[in-house]
Short mmCIF file of C-alpha atoms in Angstrom, two decimals:
data_model
loop_
_atom_site.label_atom_id
_atom_site.label_comp_id
_atom_site.label_asym_id
_atom_site.label_seq_id
_atom_site.Cartn_x
_atom_site.Cartn_y
_atom_site.Cartn_z
CA MET I 1 -21.14 14.14 5.40
CA GLN I 2 -21.40 11.82 2.33
CA PRO I 3 -18.06 10.24 1.32
CA ARG I 4 -17.08 10.15 -2.18
CA VAL I 5 -16.36 7.29 -4.36
CA TYR I 6 -12.51 7.55 -4.48
CA ASP I 7 -11.88 8.76 -0.70
CA HIS I 8 -10.18 5.41 0.09
CA LEU I 9 -7.52 6.22 -2.93
CA ARG I 10 -6.42 9.65 -1.73
CA ASP I 11 -3.19 7.84 -0.38
CA SER I 12 -1.94 5.42 -2.95
CA ALA I 13 -0.07 3.70 0.10
CA GLN I 14 -3.42 3.36 2.03
CA LEU I 15 -5.24 1.07 -0.44
CA SER I 16 -6.49 -1.05 2.17
CA ARG I 17 -9.02 1.47 3.67
CA ARG I 18 -12.43 0.67 3.29
CA PRO I 19 -14.25 1.86 0.04
CA ALA I 20 -17.19 4.32 0.47
CA LEU I 21 -19.20 3.69 -2.69
CA ARG I 22 -22.51 5.38 -3.00
CA ARG I 23 -24.69 2.63 -2.27
CA SER I 24 -27.66 4.77 -1.11
CA ILE I 25 -29.60 4.76 -4.38
CA PRO I 26 -31.51 1.51 -3.45
CA LEU I 27 -31.97 3.13 -0.13
CA ALA I 28 -33.50 6.13 -1.88
CA LEU I 29 -35.66 3.94 -3.87
CA VAL I 30 -37.14 2.21 -0.78
CA SER I 31 -37.48 5.34 1.26
CA GLY I 32 -39.47 6.88 -2.09
CA LEU I 33 -41.52 3.81 -2.09
CA ALA I 34 -42.34 4.01 1.63
CA GLY I 35 -43.10 7.62 1.22
CA LEU I 36 -45.82 6.72 -1.75
CA LEU I 37 -47.30 4.05 0.31
CA VAL I 38 -47.57 6.62 3.33
CA LEU I 39 -49.17 9.12 0.84
CA THR I 40 -51.56 6.89 -0.67
CA GLY I 41 -52.21 4.20 1.92
CA PRO I 42 -54.68 1.36 1.88
CA ALA I 43 -57.63 3.91 1.64
CA GLY I 44 -56.34 5.88 -1.61
CA PRO I 45 -54.86 9.08 -1.90
CA ALA I 46 -53.75 11.65 0.65
CA SER I 47 -56.12 14.30 1.98
CA ALA I 48 -56.26 17.47 -0.16
CA ALA I 49 -55.79 19.54 3.20
CA GLY I 50 -52.15 19.50 2.46
CA PRO I 51 -49.04 17.46 1.97
CA SER I 52 -47.78 14.93 4.37
CA SER I 53 -44.52 14.85 6.20
CA ALA I 54 -43.46 11.99 3.87
CA SER I 55 -44.31 13.95 0.80
CA VAL I 56 -42.04 16.94 1.68
CA ALA I 57 -39.28 14.53 2.80
CA LEU I 58 -39.46 12.83 -0.59
CA THR I 59 -39.48 15.97 -2.52
CA ALA I 60 -36.56 17.47 -0.59
CA SER I 61 -34.54 14.40 -1.33
CA ALA I 62 -35.03 14.66 -5.07
CA PRO I 63 -32.84 16.68 -7.48
CA CYS I 64 -34.04 19.67 -9.09
CA LYS I 65 -33.37 21.77 -11.98
CA PRO I 66 -30.96 24.94 -11.09
CA GLY I 67 -33.03 28.38 -10.92
CA SER I 68 -36.60 26.28 -10.55
CA GLY I 69 -36.78 27.08 -6.99
CA PRO I 70 -37.92 30.38 -5.20
CA LYS I 71 -37.49 33.31 -7.49
CA LEU I 72 -35.35 36.16 -5.47
CA ARG I 73 -33.53 37.75 -8.10
CA GLY I 74 -32.12 41.01 -6.67
CA GLU I 75 -33.89 40.65 -3.55
CA ASP I 76 -32.11 42.42 -0.43
CA PHE I 77 -31.87 40.27 2.79
CA THR I 78 -29.18 42.28 4.49
CA GLY I 79 -31.81 44.18 6.68
CA GLY I 80 -33.07 41.03 8.57
CA ALA I 81 -35.87 40.05 5.87
CA ALA I 82 -36.32 36.18 6.08
CA LEU I 83 -35.42 33.80 3.79
CA PRO I 84 -37.77 30.98 2.46
CA ASP I 85 -36.97 27.64 4.29
CA ASP I 86 -36.37 25.87 0.84
CA LEU I 87 -33.65 27.50 -1.09
CA ARG I 88 -32.82 24.40 -3.30
CA CYS I 89 -32.47 25.55 -6.85
CA ALA I 90 -33.47 29.06 -5.89
CA ASP I 91 -32.78 32.09 -8.23
CA LEU I 92 -30.49 34.53 -6.12
CA THR I 93 -28.93 36.48 -8.84
CA ASN I 94 -27.50 39.90 -7.59
CA ALA I 95 -29.09 39.43 -4.19
CA LYS I 96 -27.81 41.02 -1.21
CA LEU I 97 -27.09 38.44 1.16
CA ASP I 98 -24.06 40.14 3.50
CA GLU I 99 -23.52 38.40 6.68
CA VAL I 100 -26.90 36.22 6.41
CA ASP I 101 -26.39 33.00 8.23
CA PHE I 102 -26.76 29.87 5.95
CA THR I 103 -25.58 27.29 8.43
CA GLN I 104 -26.65 23.79 7.30
CA LYS I 105 -28.91 25.27 4.61
CA ASP I 106 -29.35 23.40 1.30
CA LEU I 107 -28.79 25.67 -1.57
CA SER I 108 -27.95 22.91 -4.34
CA GLY I 109 -28.53 23.84 -7.76
CA ALA I 110 -29.20 27.71 -6.61
CA LEU I 111 -28.20 30.37 -9.10
CA LEU I 112 -26.35 33.12 -7.02
CA HIS I 113 -24.74 34.92 -10.03
CA ASN I 114 -23.07 38.20 -8.72
CA ALA I 115 -24.58 37.83 -5.42
CA SER I 116 -23.29 39.68 -2.48
CA MET I 117 -22.42 37.30 0.64
CA LYS I 118 -19.67 39.22 2.34
CA GLU I 119 -19.08 37.82 5.70
CA ALA I 120 -21.94 35.18 5.17
CA ASP I 121 -21.79 31.88 7.33
CA PHE I 122 -22.02 28.77 5.05
CA THR I 123 -21.15 26.46 7.64
CA GLN I 124 -22.00 22.97 6.58
CA ALA I 125 -24.18 24.59 4.03
CA LYS I 126 -24.78 22.58 0.67
CA LEU I 127 -23.92 24.17 -2.44
CA GLU I 128 -23.56 21.09 -4.75
CA TYR I 129 -24.14 22.11 -8.61
CA ALA I 130 -24.67 25.87 -7.38
CA ASP I 131 -23.74 28.50 -9.56
CA LEU I 132 -21.80 31.36 -7.96
CA THR I 133 -20.23 33.03 -10.76
CA GLY I 134 -19.13 36.45 -9.78
CA ALA I 135 -20.39 36.19 -6.24
CA ASP I 136 -18.66 38.20 -3.51
CA LEU I 137 -17.93 35.82 -0.63
CA SER I 138 -15.11 38.08 1.14
CA LYS I 139 -14.53 36.95 4.67
CA ALA I 140 -17.02 34.51 4.53
CA ASP I 141 -17.21 31.23 6.64
CA LEU I 142 -17.23 28.29 4.46
CA GLY I 143 -16.14 25.70 6.83
CA GLN I 144 -17.19 22.29 5.94
CA MET I 145 -19.20 23.59 3.16
CA HIS I 146 -20.40 21.03 0.52
CA ALA I 147 -19.92 22.58 -3.02
CA LYS I 148 -19.43 19.52 -5.37
CA HIS I 149 -19.64 20.63 -9.00
CA ALA I 150 -20.35 24.11 -7.95
CA VAL I 151 -19.25 26.74 -10.32
CA LEU I 152 -17.35 29.94 -8.87
CA ARG I 153 -15.79 31.33 -11.90
CA ASP I 154 -14.42 34.84 -10.99
CA ALA I 155 -15.71 34.78 -7.45
CA VAL I 156 -14.38 36.67 -4.81
CA LEU I 157 -13.16 34.42 -1.73
CA THR I 158 -10.56 36.83 -0.29
CA ASP I 159 -9.67 36.21 3.39
CA ALA I 160 -12.68 33.34 3.47
CA GLN I 161 -12.14 30.59 5.94
CA GLY I 162 -12.98 27.21 4.40
CA GLY I 163 -11.49 24.58 6.54
CA GLN I 164 -12.78 21.24 5.51
CA ALA I 165 -14.71 22.70 2.83
CA GLU I 166 -15.35 20.55 -0.21
CA PHE I 167 -15.02 21.79 -4.02
CA PRO I 168 -14.43 18.25 -5.76
CA HIS I 169 -15.05 18.83 -9.61
CA ALA I 170 -15.74 22.58 -8.91
CA ASP I 171 -15.06 25.25 -11.41
CA LEU I 172 -12.90 28.14 -9.65
CA THR I 173 -11.48 29.65 -12.96
CA GLY I 174 -10.22 33.03 -12.27
CA ALA I 175 -11.51 33.07 -8.81
CA ILE I 176 -9.83 35.63 -6.15
CA MET I 177 -8.80 33.48 -3.21
CA ALA I 178 -5.92 35.56 -1.90
CA ARG I 179 -5.18 34.90 1.92
CA ALA I 180 -7.98 32.32 1.98
CA GLU I 181 -7.69 29.50 4.66
CA LEU I 182 -8.65 26.16 3.29
CA THR I 183 -7.02 23.92 5.63
CA GLN I 184 -8.24 20.35 4.73
CA ALA I 185 -10.37 21.51 1.96
CA ASP I 186 -11.03 19.06 -0.91
CA LEU I 187 -10.12 20.48 -4.34
CA THR I 188 -10.06 16.94 -6.17
CA ASP I 189 -10.43 17.45 -9.92
CA ALA I 190 -11.30 21.04 -9.11
CA THR I 191 -10.28 23.89 -12.07
CA LEU I 192 -8.48 26.52 -10.37
CA VAL I 193 -6.96 28.15 -13.93
CA ASP I 194 -5.67 31.86 -13.45
CA ALA I 195 -7.18 31.81 -9.81
CA ASP I 196 -5.55 34.20 -7.41
CA LEU I 197 -4.34 32.09 -4.32
CA ASN I 198 -1.41 34.68 -3.08
CA GLU I 199 -0.73 33.91 0.51
CA ALA I 200 -3.57 31.29 0.80
CA THR I 201 -3.29 28.54 3.40
CA LEU I 202 -4.00 25.14 1.77
CA GLY I 203 -2.35 22.78 4.20
CA GLN I 204 -3.54 19.23 3.97
CA VAL I 205 -5.45 19.89 1.06
CA GLU I 206 -6.83 17.18 -1.17
CA GLY I 207 -5.84 18.49 -4.55
CA ARG I 208 -5.43 15.44 -6.83
CA ASN I 209 -5.80 16.09 -10.33
CA ALA I 210 -6.56 19.78 -9.91
CA ASP I 211 -5.74 22.14 -12.51
CA PHE I 212 -3.63 25.35 -11.06
CA THR I 213 -2.55 26.28 -14.63
CA ARG I 214 -1.14 29.90 -14.43
CA ALA I 215 -2.64 30.47 -11.03
CA LYS I 216 -1.07 33.19 -8.77
CA MET I 217 0.28 31.50 -5.92
CA ARG I 218 3.06 33.43 -4.09
CA GLU I 219 3.90 32.52 -0.56
CA VAL I 220 0.97 29.64 -0.86
CA LYS I 221 1.10 27.32 1.99
CA LEU I 222 0.57 23.69 0.67
CA GLY I 223 2.14 21.65 3.61
CA GLN I 224 1.21 17.98 3.77
CA ALA I 225 -0.94 18.58 0.49
CA LYS I 226 -2.10 15.70 -1.57
CA LEU I 227 -1.36 16.93 -5.25
CA GLN I 228 -1.02 13.82 -7.14
CA PHE I 229 -1.18 14.38 -11.03
CA ALA I 230 -2.18 18.29 -10.38
CA VAL I 231 -1.25 20.73 -13.02
CA PHE I 232 0.85 23.88 -12.31
CA LYS I 233 1.71 24.79 -15.73
CA GLY I 234 2.89 28.56 -15.74
CA ALA I 235 1.76 28.96 -12.19
CA ASN I 236 3.56 31.51 -9.97
CA LEU I 237 4.99 29.54 -6.91
CA THR I 238 7.31 32.23 -6.01
CA GLU I 239 8.24 31.27 -1.88
CA ALA I 240 5.31 28.49 -2.01
CA GLU I 241 5.77 25.93 0.66
CA PHE I 242 5.49 22.20 -0.31
CA THR I 243 6.51 20.77 3.11
CA GLN I 244 5.74 17.01 3.03
CA ALA I 245 3.46 17.45 0.08
CA GLU I 246 2.64 14.30 -2.24
CA LEU I 247 3.66 15.54 -5.65
CA ARG I 248 3.42 12.34 -7.80
CA GLY I 249 2.99 13.03 -11.24
CA ALA I 250 2.29 16.90 -10.72
CA ASP I 251 3.31 18.92 -13.80
CA LEU I 252 5.36 21.95 -12.98
CA HIS I 253 6.56 22.89 -16.49
CA GLY I 254 6.96 26.47 -16.80
CA ALA I 255 5.91 27.26 -13.08
CA THR I 256 8.04 29.92 -11.16
CA VAL I 257 9.64 27.92 -8.14
CA GLN I 258 11.93 30.63 -7.20
CA GLY I 259 12.53 30.34 -3.37
CA ALA I 260 9.97 27.76 -3.20
CA SER I 261 10.56 25.12 -0.31
CA PHE I 262 9.90 21.32 -0.86
CA VAL I 263 11.04 20.07 2.65
CA GLN I 264 10.54 16.31 2.58
CA ALA I 265 8.21 16.51 -0.30
CA ASP I 266 7.32 13.39 -1.87
CA GLU I 267 8.39 12.57 -5.73
CA VAL I 268 8.99 16.00 -6.79
CA ASN I 269 9.68 16.59 -10.65
CA LEU I 270 11.00 19.84 -11.35
CA THR I 271 11.47 19.39 -15.19
CA GLY I 272 10.69 22.54 -16.76
CA ALA I 273 10.13 24.65 -13.55
CA LEU I 274 11.74 27.96 -13.77
CA GLY I 275 14.09 29.65 -10.99
CA GLU I 276 16.00 28.33 -7.82
CA PRO I 277 13.85 26.35 -5.41
CA LYS I 278 15.22 25.39 -1.92
CA ASP I 279 15.44 22.35 0.34
CA VAL I 280 14.77 20.25 -2.63
CA PRO I 281 14.94 16.48 -1.95
CA ASP I 282 17.74 14.33 -3.06
CA ASP I 283 15.57 12.04 -5.21
CA ALA I 284 13.69 14.84 -7.00
CA VAL I 285 13.80 14.63 -10.83
CA GLY I 286 15.44 17.68 -12.32
CA SER I 287 17.58 18.14 -9.24
CA THR I 288 21.30 18.71 -9.30
CA SER I 289 21.85 15.62 -6.78
CA ASP I 290 24.51 13.07 -7.72
CA LEU I 291 23.40 9.57 -9.18
CA PRO I 292 23.50 6.71 -6.50
CA GLY I 293 26.45 4.62 -6.47
CA THR I 294 28.95 7.50 -8.00
CA GLY I 295 30.89 7.64 -4.79
CA THR I 296 31.09 3.82 -4.09
CA GLY I 297 32.75 3.20 -7.64
CA THR I 298 35.05 5.97 -7.06
CA ASP I 299 36.47 4.46 -3.52
CA THR I 300 36.73 0.99 -5.20
CA GLY I 301 39.03 2.44 -7.73
CA THR I 302 41.14 4.23 -5.45
CA ASP I 303 41.58 1.05 -2.96
CA THR I 304 42.55 -0.98 -5.82
CA GLY I 305 45.21 1.39 -7.07
CA THR I 306 46.58 1.71 -3.57
CA ASP I 307 46.81 -2.17 -3.06
CA VAL I 308 48.70 -2.73 -6.49
CA GLY I 309 50.79 0.25 -6.13
CA GLY I 310 51.99 0.08 -2.49
CA GLY I 311 52.28 -3.67 -2.01
CA VAL I 312 52.75 -5.52 -5.41
CA LEU I 313 55.11 -3.65 -7.62
CA PRO I 314 58.27 -3.71 -5.31
CA GLY I 315 58.87 -7.34 -7.01
CA THR I 316 62.74 -7.38 -6.40
CA THR I 317 62.26 -10.47 -4.48
CA GLY I 318 62.28 -12.66 -7.60
CA GLY I 319 59.96 -15.68 -7.92
CA ARG I 320 58.11 -15.05 -4.45
CA GLY I 321 57.17 -11.52 -5.40
CA GLY I 322 56.00 -12.67 -9.12
CA LEU I 323 53.61 -15.27 -7.27
CA GLY I 324 52.11 -12.79 -5.02
CA LEU I 325 51.51 -10.59 -7.75
CA VAL I 326 49.66 -13.49 -9.40
CA LEU I 327 47.88 -14.20 -6.61
CA VAL I 328 46.58 -10.50 -6.16
CA LEU I 329 45.85 -10.68 -9.77
CA LEU I 330 43.72 -13.63 -9.50
CA SER I 331 42.09 -12.58 -6.24
CA GLY I 332 41.14 -9.29 -7.98
CA LEU I 333 39.63 -11.02 -11.08
CA GLY I 334 37.49 -13.37 -8.86
CA LEU I 335 36.40 -10.47 -6.88
CA SER I 336 35.57 -8.49 -10.04
CA VAL I 337 33.62 -11.55 -11.74
CA THR I 338 31.52 -11.80 -8.34
CA LEU I 339 30.62 -8.04 -8.36
CA ILE I 340 29.61 -8.16 -12.07
CA LEU I 341 27.47 -11.24 -11.44
CA TRP I 342 25.87 -9.76 -8.39
CA GLY I 343 25.42 -6.49 -10.16
CA LEU I 344 23.40 -8.06 -12.78
CA SER I 345 21.31 -9.96 -10.43
CA TYR I 346 20.45 -6.64 -8.45
CA ARG I 347 19.89 -4.65 -11.74
CA ARG I 348 17.45 -7.21 -12.97
CA ARG I 349 15.50 -7.21 -9.66
CA VAL I 350 15.60 -3.53 -9.61
CA GLU I 351 14.02 -3.60 -13.18
CA ARG I 352 11.48 -6.35 -12.37
CA ALA I 353 10.62 -4.23 -9.11
CA ALA I 354 10.46 -1.16 -11.35
CA ARG I 355 8.31 -2.48 -13.86
CA PHE I 356 5.76 -3.73 -11.38
CA ALA I 357 5.74 -0.45 -9.75
CA ALA I 358 5.16 1.17 -13.06
CA ALA I 359 2.38 -1.13 -14.17
CA ARG I 360 0.69 -0.88 -10.52
CA ARG I 361 0.56 2.87 -10.88
CA THR I 362 -1.20 2.56 -14.22
CA ALA I 363 -3.53 -0.07 -12.74
CA GLU I 364 -4.08 2.29 -9.75
CA GLU I 365 -4.91 5.05 -12.08
CA ASP I 366 -7.54 3.11 -14.05
CA VAL I 367 -9.19 2.01 -10.65
CA ILE I 368 -9.49 5.74 -9.55
CA ARG I 369 -10.64 7.12 -12.85
CA LEU I 370 -13.14 4.24 -12.75
CA GLY I 371 -14.35 5.56 -9.38
CA GLU I 372 -14.54 9.12 -10.54
CA GLU I 373 -16.43 8.24 -13.37
CA ILE I 374 -18.95 6.59 -10.92
CA ASP I 375 -18.86 9.69 -8.77
CA ALA I 376 -19.54 12.14 -11.72
CA LEU I 377 -22.31 10.12 -12.92
CA ASP I 378 -24.05 9.65 -9.59
CA PHE I 379 -26.03 12.91 -9.72
CA ASP I 380 -27.74 12.23 -13.20
CA TYR I 381 -28.36 8.63 -12.14
CA LYS I 382 -30.14 9.76 -9.02
CA VAL I 383 -32.46 12.14 -11.34
CA ASN I 384 -33.07 9.46 -13.83
CA HIS I 385 -33.83 7.01 -10.96
CA MET I 386 -36.39 8.99 -9.05
CA THR I 387 -37.90 9.48 -12.37
CA THR I 388 -38.34 5.82 -13.54
CA GLY I 389 -38.22 4.40 -10.18
CA SER I 390 -36.31 1.20 -11.35
CA VAL I 391 -33.00 0.06 -10.42
CA ASP I 392 -30.37 -0.37 -13.14
CA GLN I 393 -28.54 -3.64 -12.94
CA ASP I 394 -25.82 -2.31 -15.03
CA TRP I 395 -25.31 0.52 -12.52
CA ARG I 396 -24.86 -2.51 -9.87
CA ARG I 397 -22.50 -4.19 -11.99
CA ALA I 398 -20.25 -1.05 -12.52
CA LEU I 399 -19.97 -0.71 -8.67
CA ASP I 400 -19.40 -4.48 -8.26
CA ALA I 401 -16.55 -4.05 -10.94
CA TYR I 402 -15.12 -1.35 -9.00
CA GLU I 403 -14.61 -3.41 -5.87
CA ALA I 404 -13.40 -6.22 -7.74
CA ALA I 405 -10.78 -3.99 -9.26
CA LYS I 406 -9.65 -2.70 -6.03
CA GLN I 407 -9.51 -6.26 -4.40
CA ALA I 408 -7.30 -7.23 -7.52
CA LEU I 409 -5.18 -4.32 -6.90
CA ASN I 410 -4.40 -4.91 -3.26
CA THR I 411 -3.49 -8.44 -3.84
CA ALA I 412 -1.46 -8.45 -7.19
CA GLN I 413 2.21 -9.30 -6.35
CA ASP I 414 3.43 -9.17 -9.93
CA VAL I 415 2.40 -7.78 -13.45
CA PRO I 416 0.65 -10.70 -14.67
CA GLN I 417 -1.67 -10.68 -11.39
CA LEU I 418 -2.56 -6.94 -12.75
CA GLY I 419 -4.45 -8.39 -15.47
CA GLY I 420 -7.27 -8.96 -13.23
CA VAL I 421 -7.41 -5.03 -12.27
CA ALA I 422 -7.73 -4.47 -16.05
CA SER I 423 -10.33 -7.06 -16.69
CA ALA I 424 -12.66 -5.51 -13.83
CA VAL I 425 -12.17 -2.01 -14.95
CA TYR I 426 -13.01 -3.06 -18.42
CA HIS I 427 -16.34 -4.57 -17.24
CA GLY I 428 -17.06 -1.58 -15.13
CA ARG I 429 -16.66 1.09 -17.84
CA ASP I 430 -18.54 -1.25 -20.18
CA ALA I 431 -21.50 -1.32 -17.73
CA LEU I 432 -21.26 2.69 -17.35
CA GLY I 433 -21.53 3.21 -20.92
CA ARG I 434 -24.91 1.38 -21.18
CA VAL I 435 -26.03 3.31 -18.11
CA ARG I 436 -25.09 6.49 -20.03
CA SER I 437 -26.76 5.09 -23.35
CA ARG I 438 -30.05 4.62 -21.43
CA MET I 439 -29.82 7.93 -19.72
CA GLY I 440 -29.59 9.77 -23.10
#
């Protein structure tokens, strides 16, 4: 399984993990050149008797145009009919594929519009950039399936088993995923607008930047899910479980959270949410918890009043009583000044720490976006690279800038030091812009 470029930033507190940049491009070039050498050799072109194994391997590694593979539209494979070995970019529109075994098959770029694949086995299958619009995958086994940038609009995944399945950047708009089991699945940047996830299990799911707008998510289980900056606008989260979920920046405006549980959830913001959730953390934004420090102020006032009322006002002892009152007042004044100075110093430290934390979050977001931009361009770059056979120096500059930005983020201790992050991100995006312009 090839790691994504932004895997190491899934947890903002674990930025020390080694980056997983896609540095396989030069290796692919070397492999391609080696294959060409095998094909031509010192004696000239390969024999016309058939393609060599190196030729087949090189062809299989290159991207293809969706639908340009085998033409299998409407075919019925439920009776045991054999499928071609190479299904990359195959046209399987309206095909009948119920209970077919696709284990470790490569269906990248395949067209599977309205195909019937009930109870099919897609364990470790590769469906990157495949189009499964309207397909029926009810009770299918999607374990560890790779479906980056796949399109599953209005697809049916009811009761599907998809543990560790990968759907980064996938379009699941309107998909029916009721009771689906997607533990540890990757839904980073996925679109699930109007999707039906009622009673689905998404424990430990990677859902950063995922869009669940208006999704039906009654009783969905999201324990330990990573949902930073996910969007739940208008979603029905009635009795959903967010136990220990990470919700920094998640948008719950208009979401129904009646009976939803947020036990030990991190950075919960219920602003604009509807209904009465339960087990909401004390530090949740929009909750009814008291402000920090209220109890301390009240206790101090009560103690002062008791001391004055009980021990000083009986001043009938003449001068000695007056002197005691003066000493008490001076002591109280000194204590008050000390507390004020300490409070001002503490407030400055807190404000300084808050400014750095906010600036660091912003810088971290910039680094993550740069990584995602590199990841999103990776496929097109591979296509262009296979065509031209040359290494783009700006692509290498973008990767190096990403590395430099991460290093600067890890070592920054104050706001000025975060300037190195901004500079590296700027140069990385500038290099990516030149790569895009050359690729048209």
